[in-house]
Tab-separated table of C-alpha atoms and ligand atoms in Angstrom:
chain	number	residue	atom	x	y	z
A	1	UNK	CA	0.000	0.000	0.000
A	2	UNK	CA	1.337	3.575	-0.587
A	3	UNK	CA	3.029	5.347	2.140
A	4	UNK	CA	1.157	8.310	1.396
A	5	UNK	CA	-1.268	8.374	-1.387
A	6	UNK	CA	-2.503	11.661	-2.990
A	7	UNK	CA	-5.889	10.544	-3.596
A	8	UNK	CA	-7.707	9.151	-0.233
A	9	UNK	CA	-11.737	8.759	-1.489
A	10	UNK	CA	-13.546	6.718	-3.895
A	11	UNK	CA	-16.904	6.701	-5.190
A	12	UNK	CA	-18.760	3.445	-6.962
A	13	UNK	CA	-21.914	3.698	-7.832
A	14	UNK	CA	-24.010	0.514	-7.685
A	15	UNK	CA	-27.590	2.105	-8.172
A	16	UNK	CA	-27.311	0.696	-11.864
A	17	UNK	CA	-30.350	-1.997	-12.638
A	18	UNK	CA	-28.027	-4.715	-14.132
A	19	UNK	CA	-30.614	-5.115	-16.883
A	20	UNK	CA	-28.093	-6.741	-19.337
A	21	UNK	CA	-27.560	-9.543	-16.905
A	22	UNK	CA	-31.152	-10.600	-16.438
A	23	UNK	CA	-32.661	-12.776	-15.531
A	24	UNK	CA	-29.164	-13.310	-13.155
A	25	UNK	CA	-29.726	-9.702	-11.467
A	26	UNK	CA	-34.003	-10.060	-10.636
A	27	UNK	CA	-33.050	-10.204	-6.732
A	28	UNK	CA	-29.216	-9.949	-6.880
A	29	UNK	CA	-27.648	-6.887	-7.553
A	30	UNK	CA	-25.254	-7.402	-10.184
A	31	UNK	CA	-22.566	-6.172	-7.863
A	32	UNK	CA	-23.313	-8.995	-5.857
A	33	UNK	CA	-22.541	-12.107	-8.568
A	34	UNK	CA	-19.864	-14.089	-8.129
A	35	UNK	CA	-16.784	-13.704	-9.632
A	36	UNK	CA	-14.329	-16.611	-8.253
A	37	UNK	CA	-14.514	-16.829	-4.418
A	38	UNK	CA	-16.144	-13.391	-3.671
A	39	UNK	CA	-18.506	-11.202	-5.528
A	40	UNK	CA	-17.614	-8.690	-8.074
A	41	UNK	CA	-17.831	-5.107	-5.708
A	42	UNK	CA	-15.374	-7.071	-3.022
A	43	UNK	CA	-12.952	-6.767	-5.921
A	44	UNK	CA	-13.343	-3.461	-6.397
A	45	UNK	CA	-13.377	-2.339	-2.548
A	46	UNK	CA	-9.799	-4.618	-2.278
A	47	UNK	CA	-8.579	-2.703	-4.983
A	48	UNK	CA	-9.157	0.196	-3.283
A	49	UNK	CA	-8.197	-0.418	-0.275
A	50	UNK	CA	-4.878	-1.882	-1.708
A	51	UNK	CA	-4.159	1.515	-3.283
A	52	UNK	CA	-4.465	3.538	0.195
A	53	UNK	CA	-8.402	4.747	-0.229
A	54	UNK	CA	-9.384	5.202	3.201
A	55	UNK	CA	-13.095	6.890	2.069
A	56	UNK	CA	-15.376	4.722	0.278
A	57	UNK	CA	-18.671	5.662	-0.795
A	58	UNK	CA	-21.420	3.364	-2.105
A	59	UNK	CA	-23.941	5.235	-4.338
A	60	UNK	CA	-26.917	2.648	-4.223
A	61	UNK	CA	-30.770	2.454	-4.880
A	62	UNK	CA	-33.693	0.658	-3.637
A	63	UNK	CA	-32.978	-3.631	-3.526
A	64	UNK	CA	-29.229	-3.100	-3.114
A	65	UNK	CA	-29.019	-4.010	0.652
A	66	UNK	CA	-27.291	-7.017	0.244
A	67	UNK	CA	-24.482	-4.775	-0.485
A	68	UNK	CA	-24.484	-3.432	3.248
A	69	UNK	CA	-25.172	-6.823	4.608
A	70	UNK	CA	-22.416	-8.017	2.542
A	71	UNK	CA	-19.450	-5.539	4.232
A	72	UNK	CA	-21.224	-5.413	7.677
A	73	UNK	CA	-19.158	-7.399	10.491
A	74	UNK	CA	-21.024	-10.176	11.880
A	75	UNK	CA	-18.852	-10.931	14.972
A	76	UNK	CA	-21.858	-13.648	15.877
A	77	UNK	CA	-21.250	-15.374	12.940
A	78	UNK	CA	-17.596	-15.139	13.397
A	79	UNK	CA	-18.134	-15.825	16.737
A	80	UNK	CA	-20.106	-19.252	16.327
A	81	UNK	CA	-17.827	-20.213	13.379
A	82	UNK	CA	-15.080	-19.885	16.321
A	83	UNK	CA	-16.963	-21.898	18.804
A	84	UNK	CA	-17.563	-24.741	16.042
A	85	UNK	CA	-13.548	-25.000	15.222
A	86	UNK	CA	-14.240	-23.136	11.751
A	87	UNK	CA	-11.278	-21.044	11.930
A	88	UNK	CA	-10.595	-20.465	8.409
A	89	UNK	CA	-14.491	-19.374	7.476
A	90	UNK	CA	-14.342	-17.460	10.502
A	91	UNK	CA	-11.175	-15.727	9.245
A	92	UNK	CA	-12.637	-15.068	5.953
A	93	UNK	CA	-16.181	-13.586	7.421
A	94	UNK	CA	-13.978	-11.476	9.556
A	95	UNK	CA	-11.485	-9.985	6.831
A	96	UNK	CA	-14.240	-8.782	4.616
A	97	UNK	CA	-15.583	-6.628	7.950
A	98	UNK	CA	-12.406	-5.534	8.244
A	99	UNK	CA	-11.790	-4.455	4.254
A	100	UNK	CA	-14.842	-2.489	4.693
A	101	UNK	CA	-13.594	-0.702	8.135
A	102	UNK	CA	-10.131	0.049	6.570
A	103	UNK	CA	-12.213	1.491	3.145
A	104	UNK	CA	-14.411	3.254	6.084
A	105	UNK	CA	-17.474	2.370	3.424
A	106	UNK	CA	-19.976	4.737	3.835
A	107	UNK	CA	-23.242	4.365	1.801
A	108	UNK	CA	-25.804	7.347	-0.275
A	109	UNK	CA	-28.851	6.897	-1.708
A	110	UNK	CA	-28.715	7.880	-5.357
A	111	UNK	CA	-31.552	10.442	-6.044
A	112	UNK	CA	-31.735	13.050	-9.120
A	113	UNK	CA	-31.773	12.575	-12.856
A	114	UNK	CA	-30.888	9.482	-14.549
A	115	UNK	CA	-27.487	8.726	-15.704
A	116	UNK	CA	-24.211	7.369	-14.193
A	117	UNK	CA	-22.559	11.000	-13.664
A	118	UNK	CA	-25.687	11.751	-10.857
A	119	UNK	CA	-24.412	9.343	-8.149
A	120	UNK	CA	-20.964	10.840	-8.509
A	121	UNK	CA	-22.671	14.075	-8.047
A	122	UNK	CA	-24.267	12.909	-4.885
A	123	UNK	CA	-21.132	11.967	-3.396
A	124	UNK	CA	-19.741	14.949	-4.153
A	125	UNK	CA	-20.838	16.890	-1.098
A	126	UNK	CA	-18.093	15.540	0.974
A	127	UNK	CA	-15.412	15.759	-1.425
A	128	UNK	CA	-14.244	19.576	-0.743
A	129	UNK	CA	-11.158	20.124	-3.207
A	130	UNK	CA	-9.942	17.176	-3.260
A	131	UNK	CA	-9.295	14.398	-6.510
A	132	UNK	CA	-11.095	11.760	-6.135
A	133	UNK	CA	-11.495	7.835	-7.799
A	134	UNK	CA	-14.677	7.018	-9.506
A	135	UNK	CA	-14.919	3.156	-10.316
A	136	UNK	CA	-17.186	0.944	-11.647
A	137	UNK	CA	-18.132	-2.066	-9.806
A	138	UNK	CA	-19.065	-4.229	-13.052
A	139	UNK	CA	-14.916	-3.454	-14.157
A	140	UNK	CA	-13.099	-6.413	-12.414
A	141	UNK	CA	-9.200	-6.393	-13.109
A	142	UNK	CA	-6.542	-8.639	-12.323
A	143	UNK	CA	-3.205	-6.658	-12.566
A	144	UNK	CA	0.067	-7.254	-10.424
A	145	UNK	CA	-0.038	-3.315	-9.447
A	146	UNK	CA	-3.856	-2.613	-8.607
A	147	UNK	CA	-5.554	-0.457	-11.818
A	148	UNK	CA	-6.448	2.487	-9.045
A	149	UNK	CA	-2.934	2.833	-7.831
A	150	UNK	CA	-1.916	2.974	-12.018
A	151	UNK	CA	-4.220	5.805	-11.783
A	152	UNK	CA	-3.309	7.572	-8.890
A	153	UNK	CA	0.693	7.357	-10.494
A	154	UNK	CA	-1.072	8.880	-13.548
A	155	UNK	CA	-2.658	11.774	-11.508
A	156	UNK	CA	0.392	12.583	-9.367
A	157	UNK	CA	2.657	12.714	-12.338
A	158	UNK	CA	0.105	15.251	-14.149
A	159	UNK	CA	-1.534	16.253	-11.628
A	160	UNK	CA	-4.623	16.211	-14.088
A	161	UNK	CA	-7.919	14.650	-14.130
A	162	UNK	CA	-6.749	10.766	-15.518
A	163	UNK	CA	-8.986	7.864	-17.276
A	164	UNK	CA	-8.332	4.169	-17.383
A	165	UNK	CA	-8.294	2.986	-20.821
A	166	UNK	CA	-7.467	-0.192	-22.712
A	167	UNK	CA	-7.206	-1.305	-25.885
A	168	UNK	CA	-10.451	-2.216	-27.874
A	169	UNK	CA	-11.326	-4.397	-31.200
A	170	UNK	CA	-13.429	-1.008	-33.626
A	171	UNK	CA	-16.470	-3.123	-33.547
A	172	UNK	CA	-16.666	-2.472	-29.229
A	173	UNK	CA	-16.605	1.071	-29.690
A	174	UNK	CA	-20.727	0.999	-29.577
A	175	UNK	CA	-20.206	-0.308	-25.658
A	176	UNK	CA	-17.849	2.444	-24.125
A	177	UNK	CA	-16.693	5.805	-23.692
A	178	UNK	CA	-13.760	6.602	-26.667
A	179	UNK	CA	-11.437	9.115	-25.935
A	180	UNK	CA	-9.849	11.447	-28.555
A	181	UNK	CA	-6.001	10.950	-28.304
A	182	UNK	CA	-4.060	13.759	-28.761
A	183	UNK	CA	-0.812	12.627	-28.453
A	184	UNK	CA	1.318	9.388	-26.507
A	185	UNK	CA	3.984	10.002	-23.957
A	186	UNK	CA	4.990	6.818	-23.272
A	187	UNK	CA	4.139	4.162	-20.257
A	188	UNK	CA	0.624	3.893	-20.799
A	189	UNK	CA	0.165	7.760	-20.845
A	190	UNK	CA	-1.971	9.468	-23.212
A	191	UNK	CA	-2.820	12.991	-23.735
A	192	UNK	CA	-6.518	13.204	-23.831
A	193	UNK	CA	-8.501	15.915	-25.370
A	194	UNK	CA	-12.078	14.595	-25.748
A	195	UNK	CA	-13.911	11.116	-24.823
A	196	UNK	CA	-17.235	10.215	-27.135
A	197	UNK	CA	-20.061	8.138	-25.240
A	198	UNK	CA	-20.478	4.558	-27.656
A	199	UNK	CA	-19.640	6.182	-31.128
A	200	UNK	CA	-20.393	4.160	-33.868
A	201	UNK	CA	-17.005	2.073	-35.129
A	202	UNK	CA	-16.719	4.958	-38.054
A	203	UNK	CA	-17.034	7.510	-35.565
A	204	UNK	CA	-15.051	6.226	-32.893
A	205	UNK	CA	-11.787	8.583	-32.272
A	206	UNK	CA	-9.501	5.832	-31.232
A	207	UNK	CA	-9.338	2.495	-30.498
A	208	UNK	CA	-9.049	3.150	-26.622
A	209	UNK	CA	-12.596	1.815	-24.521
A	210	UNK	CA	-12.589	3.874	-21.130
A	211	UNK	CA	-13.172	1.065	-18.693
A	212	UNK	CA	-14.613	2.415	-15.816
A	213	UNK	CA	-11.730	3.990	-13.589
A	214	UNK	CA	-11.496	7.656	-13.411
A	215	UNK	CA	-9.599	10.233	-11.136
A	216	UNK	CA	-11.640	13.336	-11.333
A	217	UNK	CA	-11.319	16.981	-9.560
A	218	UNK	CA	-13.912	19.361	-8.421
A	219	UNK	CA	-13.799	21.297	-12.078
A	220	UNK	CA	-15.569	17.992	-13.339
A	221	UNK	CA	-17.872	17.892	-10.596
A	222	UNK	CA	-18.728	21.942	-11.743
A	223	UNK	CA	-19.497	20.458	-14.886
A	224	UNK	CA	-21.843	17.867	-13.775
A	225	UNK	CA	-23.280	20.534	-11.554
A	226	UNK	CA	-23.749	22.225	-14.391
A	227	UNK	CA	-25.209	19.384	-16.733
A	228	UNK	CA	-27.616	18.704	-13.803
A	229	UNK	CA	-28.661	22.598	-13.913
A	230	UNK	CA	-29.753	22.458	-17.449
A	231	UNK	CA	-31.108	19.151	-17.384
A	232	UNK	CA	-33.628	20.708	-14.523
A	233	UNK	CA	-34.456	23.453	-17.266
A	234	UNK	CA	-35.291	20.847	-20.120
A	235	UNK	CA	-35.797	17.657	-18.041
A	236	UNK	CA	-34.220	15.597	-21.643
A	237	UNK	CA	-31.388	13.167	-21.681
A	238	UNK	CA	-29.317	11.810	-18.825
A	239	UNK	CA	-26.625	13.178	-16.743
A	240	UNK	CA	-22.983	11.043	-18.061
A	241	UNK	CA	-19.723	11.382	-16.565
A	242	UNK	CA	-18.303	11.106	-20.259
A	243	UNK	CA	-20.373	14.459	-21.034
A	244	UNK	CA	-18.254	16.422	-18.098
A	245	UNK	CA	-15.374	14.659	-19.168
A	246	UNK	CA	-15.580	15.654	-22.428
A	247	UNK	CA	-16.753	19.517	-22.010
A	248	UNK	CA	-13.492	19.458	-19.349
A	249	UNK	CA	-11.241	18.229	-21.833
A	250	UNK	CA	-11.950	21.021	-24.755
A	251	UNK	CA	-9.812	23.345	-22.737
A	252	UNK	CA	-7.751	21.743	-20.100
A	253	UNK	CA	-5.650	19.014	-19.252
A	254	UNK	CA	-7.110	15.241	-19.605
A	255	UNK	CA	-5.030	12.248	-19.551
A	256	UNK	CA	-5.814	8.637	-20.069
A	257	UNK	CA	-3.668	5.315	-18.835
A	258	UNK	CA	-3.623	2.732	-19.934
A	259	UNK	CA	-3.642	-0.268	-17.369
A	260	UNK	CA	-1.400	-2.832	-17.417
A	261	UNK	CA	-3.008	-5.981	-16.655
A	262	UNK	CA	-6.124	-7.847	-17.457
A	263	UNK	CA	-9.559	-6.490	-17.773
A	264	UNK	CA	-13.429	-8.072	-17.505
A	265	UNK	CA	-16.321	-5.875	-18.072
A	266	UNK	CA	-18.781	-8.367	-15.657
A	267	UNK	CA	-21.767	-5.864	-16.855
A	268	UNK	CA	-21.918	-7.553	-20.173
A	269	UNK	CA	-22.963	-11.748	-19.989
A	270	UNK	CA	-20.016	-12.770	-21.976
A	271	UNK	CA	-17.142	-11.433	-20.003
A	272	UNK	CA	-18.586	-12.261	-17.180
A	273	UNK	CA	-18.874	-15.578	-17.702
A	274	UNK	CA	-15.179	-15.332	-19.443
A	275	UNK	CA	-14.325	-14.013	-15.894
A	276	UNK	CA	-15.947	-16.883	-13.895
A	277	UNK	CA	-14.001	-19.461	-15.849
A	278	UNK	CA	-10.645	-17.240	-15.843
A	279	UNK	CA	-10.867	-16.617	-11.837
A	280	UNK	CA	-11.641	-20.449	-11.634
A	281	UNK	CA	-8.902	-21.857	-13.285
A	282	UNK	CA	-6.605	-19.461	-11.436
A	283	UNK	CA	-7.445	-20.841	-8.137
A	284	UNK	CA	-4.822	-22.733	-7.055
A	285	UNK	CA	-7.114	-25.105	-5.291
A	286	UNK	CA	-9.762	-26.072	-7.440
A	287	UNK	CA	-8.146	-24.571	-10.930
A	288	UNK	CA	-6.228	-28.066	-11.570
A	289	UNK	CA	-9.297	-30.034	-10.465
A	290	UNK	CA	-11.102	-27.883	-13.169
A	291	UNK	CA	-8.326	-28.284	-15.873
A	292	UNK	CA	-8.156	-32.519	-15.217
A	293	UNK	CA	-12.270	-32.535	-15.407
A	294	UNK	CA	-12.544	-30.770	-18.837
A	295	UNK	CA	-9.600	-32.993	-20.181
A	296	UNK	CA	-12.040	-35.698	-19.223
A	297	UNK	CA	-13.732	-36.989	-22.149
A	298	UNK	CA	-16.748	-37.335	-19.871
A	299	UNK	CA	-17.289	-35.664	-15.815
A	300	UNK	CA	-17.599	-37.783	-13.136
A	301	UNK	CA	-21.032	-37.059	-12.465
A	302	UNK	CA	-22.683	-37.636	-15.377
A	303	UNK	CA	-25.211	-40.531	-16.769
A	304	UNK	CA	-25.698	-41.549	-20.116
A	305	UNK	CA	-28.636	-40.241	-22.086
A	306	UNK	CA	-32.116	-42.475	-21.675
A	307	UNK	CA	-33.482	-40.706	-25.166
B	1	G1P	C1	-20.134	3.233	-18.757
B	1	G1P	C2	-19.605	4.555	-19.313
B	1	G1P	C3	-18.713	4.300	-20.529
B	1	G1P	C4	-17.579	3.358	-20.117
B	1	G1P	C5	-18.174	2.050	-19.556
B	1	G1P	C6	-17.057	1.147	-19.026
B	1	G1P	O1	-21.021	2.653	-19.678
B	1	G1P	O2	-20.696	5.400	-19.646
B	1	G1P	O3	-18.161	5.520	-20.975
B	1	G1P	O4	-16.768	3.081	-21.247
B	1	G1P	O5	-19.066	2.336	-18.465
B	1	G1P	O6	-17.554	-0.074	-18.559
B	1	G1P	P1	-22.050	1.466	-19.247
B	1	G1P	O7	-21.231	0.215	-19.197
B	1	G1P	O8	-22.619	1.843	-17.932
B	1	G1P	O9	-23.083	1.427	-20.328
């Protein structure tokens, strides 16, 4: 963890409705599947928490409590695990209360317009003037040196508002945000001077997807302020985080890194599947029991067909 990290808070929202993952996300938030031995918004807090956030806020909506319950201590559980010679489950229960007290999770209600740039506007009351993380809980990476600490290096060496990017096939461009590139300075680091919400492939500036990790300062949150104004006025469209990106990066400084490491986007069914399979084959327990079962020509458990 860093000695002394620029950036201390982070803000995910998890008010989104999963709806690309349903029937899977009915009753369970999507932030709640599985993704290997935990579920997907424990990745994101540990990432977090790895990089020296010690202020994490939760934007979530109505049906999301299982998040809370989730982080919440349960020292009867852990206490009765204790009593019944579970140590190890006992161990586990207890280190996900204790991710959650060194993240000091704190949790909003999202409430205004649509769009994902309102819960970040939320949180923004207790920000003051300093940079802050926005991630994504449906962005899981594995990477040896955590994607929020790549972007905190970002922000401290430009001391500019910094994106996460990674490389995309054109025909993806229709799925994220694609920033205009101005020019490459090596490592990873990108000079940024616009970022297009799901452009067409023709349209799309680059082939850069912004995945979901974002430092941004106060003079973004003026602009969603100021998004959120109009939108008041006109009550049309939705309030994005790419939109005050983008009207930021017309005149000032943007940057975008790209992360070393490996990326799944768990909103969308195929990755997340991808990322089941992936995390399960890297465990070092049951991966090789996985690996000998599909070299099987047939698994252990299975009868022949009666039809
Ligand atoms: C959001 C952002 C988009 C970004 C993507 C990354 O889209 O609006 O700019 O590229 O996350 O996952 P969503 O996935 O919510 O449609």
């Amino acid at each position: 963890m860093p000695a002394n990290p620029t950036i201390r808070r982070a803000v995910i929202p998890a008010a989104g409705l999963g709806s690309r993952l349903l029937p899977l996300t009915k009753a369970t938030p999507k932030e709640m599947l599985p993704v290997g031995d935990r579920p997907v918004i424990e990745h994101t807090v540990r990432e977090l928490v790895a990089s020296g956030i010690t202020d994490i806020t939760i934007v979530v909506s109505g049906g999301k409590s299982l998040i809370q319950d989730h982080f919440r201590p349960n020292p009867t559980l852990v206490e009765q695990l204790r009593a019944d010679g579970k140590k190890e489950y006992a161990d586990a229960v207890e280190e996900v209360g204790e991710l959650a007290r060194q993240g000091h999770i704190t949790y909003l209600d999202q409430h205004g317009p649509y769009g994902n740039g309102t819960p970040v506007l939320n949180a923004a009351r207790s920000f003051g003037d300093e940079p802050v993380l926005v991630l994504w809980p449906d962005d899981v990476f594995v990477a040896e040196v955590p994607r929020a600490q790549q972007l905190i290096r970002a922000y401290e060496s430009t001391n500019c508002p910094v994106l996460a990017l990674m490389p995309m096939a054109p025909a993806e461009s229709q799925r994220y945000g694609v920033p205009v590139v101005k020019e490459d300075l090596g490592e990873g680091l990108l000079r940024i001077t616009g970022l297009v919400e799901k452009p067409k492939p023709a349209d799309a500036p680059s082939a850069y997807a912004a995945i979901g990790g974002y430092v941004i300062t106060p003079a973004i949150i003026d602009e969603l302020r100021e998004q959120t104004r109009r939108w008041y006025e006109h009550r049309q469209g939705e309030i994005y985080l790419t939109d005050a990106i983008n009207a930021y990066a017309t005149t000032r400084a943007v940057y975008g890194q790209v992360i070393s490491g490996r990326w799944y986007d768990t909103g969308n069914p195929a990755d997340y599947l991808v990322a089941q399979m992936a995390t399960a084959l890297a465990h070092p327990e049951y991966g090789p029991i996985l690996r000998k079962l599909a070299l099987e020509s047939s698994a252990p458990h299975t009868t022949p067909s009666t039809s």
